[in-house]
Coordinates of C-alpha atoms in Angstrom, one line a residue:
M1 CA 0.0 0.0 0.0
A2 CA 1.5 3.3 -1.1
I3 CA 1.7 6.2 1.4
M4 CA 0.2 9.5 0.1
T5 CA 2.6 12.3 0.5
K6 CA 1.7 15.9 0.0
N7 CA 3.5 16.1 -3.3
N8 CA 1.9 12.9 -4.6
F9 CA -1.5 14.2 -3.6
E10 CA -1.1 17.6 -5.3
S11 CA 0.2 16.1 -8.5
Q12 CA -2.7 13.6 -8.6
K13 CA -5.1 16.4 -7.8
Q14 CA -3.9 18.7 -10.5
G15 CA -3.4 15.9 -13.1
E16 CA -5.5 15.6 -16.2
T17 CA -8.6 13.5 -16.3
K18 CA -8.0 10.3 -18.3
I19 CA -10.8 8.9 -20.4
S20 CA -10.7 5.4 -21.9
V21 CA -12.9 4.6 -24.9
S22 CA -13.2 1.1 -26.4
F23 CA -14.1 0.7 -30.1
P24 CA -15.3 -2.6 -31.7
D25 CA -13.0 -4.3 -34.2
E26 CA -15.6 -3.7 -37.0
I27 CA -18.3 -1.2 -37.8
K28 CA -21.1 -2.4 -40.1
L29 CA -23.3 0.0 -42.1
E30 CA -26.3 -0.8 -44.2
L31 CA -27.0 1.7 -46.9
V32 CA -30.4 1.9 -48.6
Q33 CA -31.3 3.4 -51.9
A34 CA -32.6 6.9 -51.2
N35 CA -34.7 7.0 -54.4
E36 CA -36.6 3.8 -53.3
L37 CA -37.1 5.2 -49.9
R38 CA -38.5 8.5 -51.4
H39 CA -40.9 6.5 -53.6
Y40 CA -42.0 4.4 -50.6
E41 CA -42.8 7.4 -48.5
L42 CA -44.6 9.1 -51.4
F43 CA -46.9 6.2 -52.1
Q44 CA -47.5 5.7 -48.4
W45 CA -48.5 9.4 -48.1
L46 CA -50.8 9.0 -51.2
V47 CA -52.6 6.0 -49.6
A48 CA -53.1 8.0 -46.4
I49 CA -54.8 10.7 -48.4
L50 CA -56.9 8.6 -50.9
L51 CA -58.1 5.8 -48.6
P52 CA -60.2 8.1 -46.3
I53 CA -61.7 9.7 -49.4
A54 CA -62.7 6.3 -50.8
I55 CA -64.2 5.4 -47.4
G56 CA -66.1 8.6 -47.4
F57 CA -67.6 7.9 -50.8
W58 CA -68.5 4.3 -49.8
T59 CA -70.1 5.7 -46.6
A60 CA -72.2 8.2 -48.6
Y61 CA -73.2 5.4 -51.1
F62 CA -74.5 3.1 -48.3
T63 CA -76.2 5.8 -46.2
T64 CA -77.9 7.9 -48.8
A65 CA -79.6 7.3 -52.2
K66 CA -77.5 4.9 -54.2
T67 CA -76.4 6.8 -57.3
N68 CA -74.1 5.8 -60.1
A69 CA -71.8 8.8 -59.4
L70 CA -71.2 7.7 -55.9
V71 CA -70.4 4.1 -57.0
W72 CA -68.0 5.3 -59.7
S73 CA -66.3 7.8 -57.4
A74 CA -65.9 5.3 -54.6
G75 CA -64.7 2.6 -57.0
V76 CA -62.1 4.9 -58.6
F77 CA -60.7 6.1 -55.3
T78 CA -60.6 2.5 -54.0
V79 CA -58.8 1.2 -57.0
V80 CA -56.2 4.0 -57.0
A81 CA -55.7 3.6 -53.2
V82 CA -55.2 -0.2 -53.6
L83 CA -52.8 0.4 -56.5
F84 CA -50.8 2.8 -54.3
V85 CA -50.8 0.3 -51.5
G86 CA -49.3 -2.3 -53.8
M87 CA -46.7 0.2 -55.0
A88 CA -45.8 1.2 -51.5
V89 CA -45.4 -2.5 -50.5
Y90 CA -43.2 -3.1 -53.6
H91 CA -40.9 -0.1 -52.8
R92 CA -40.8 -1.0 -49.1
R93 CA -39.6 -4.5 -50.0
K94 CA -36.9 -3.0 -52.2
V95 CA -35.8 -0.6 -49.5
F96 CA -35.5 -3.2 -46.7
H97 CA -34.3 -6.2 -48.8
G98 CA -32.2 -4.4 -51.3
S99 CA -29.8 -2.7 -48.9
V100 CA -26.1 -2.7 -49.5
A101 CA -24.1 -4.0 -46.6
K102 CA -20.6 -2.6 -46.2
S103 CA -18.0 -3.3 -43.5
I104 CA -14.6 -1.9 -42.8
S105 CA -12.0 -2.7 -40.1
L106 CA -11.1 0.2 -37.9
K107 CA -7.4 -0.6 -38.7
D108 CA -8.1 0.3 -42.4
L109 CA -10.0 3.5 -41.5
K110 CA -7.7 6.5 -41.4

């Protein structure tokens, strides 16, 4: 057991703080295609807008007088919304399954 003298105590007190940081041997990054991500978000946004409109037309059709205009409007908005759902699922699949995996050793990173 070391004896603390006044000089040892002052030098230890005035010394710099030491910080130790540990890094892993390898860092792995997964990159996604930004264009596919943009298309996925766009189609998802369009579905969020068109589906409530389609539901509104179907609600109007079933609660009021059944006219051809309501059926056609509800049908068109439903078909377009379903089409956009399909496109959003397709682009989502490309985003999450088409990523490019890159890895580099920290020794090589300078």
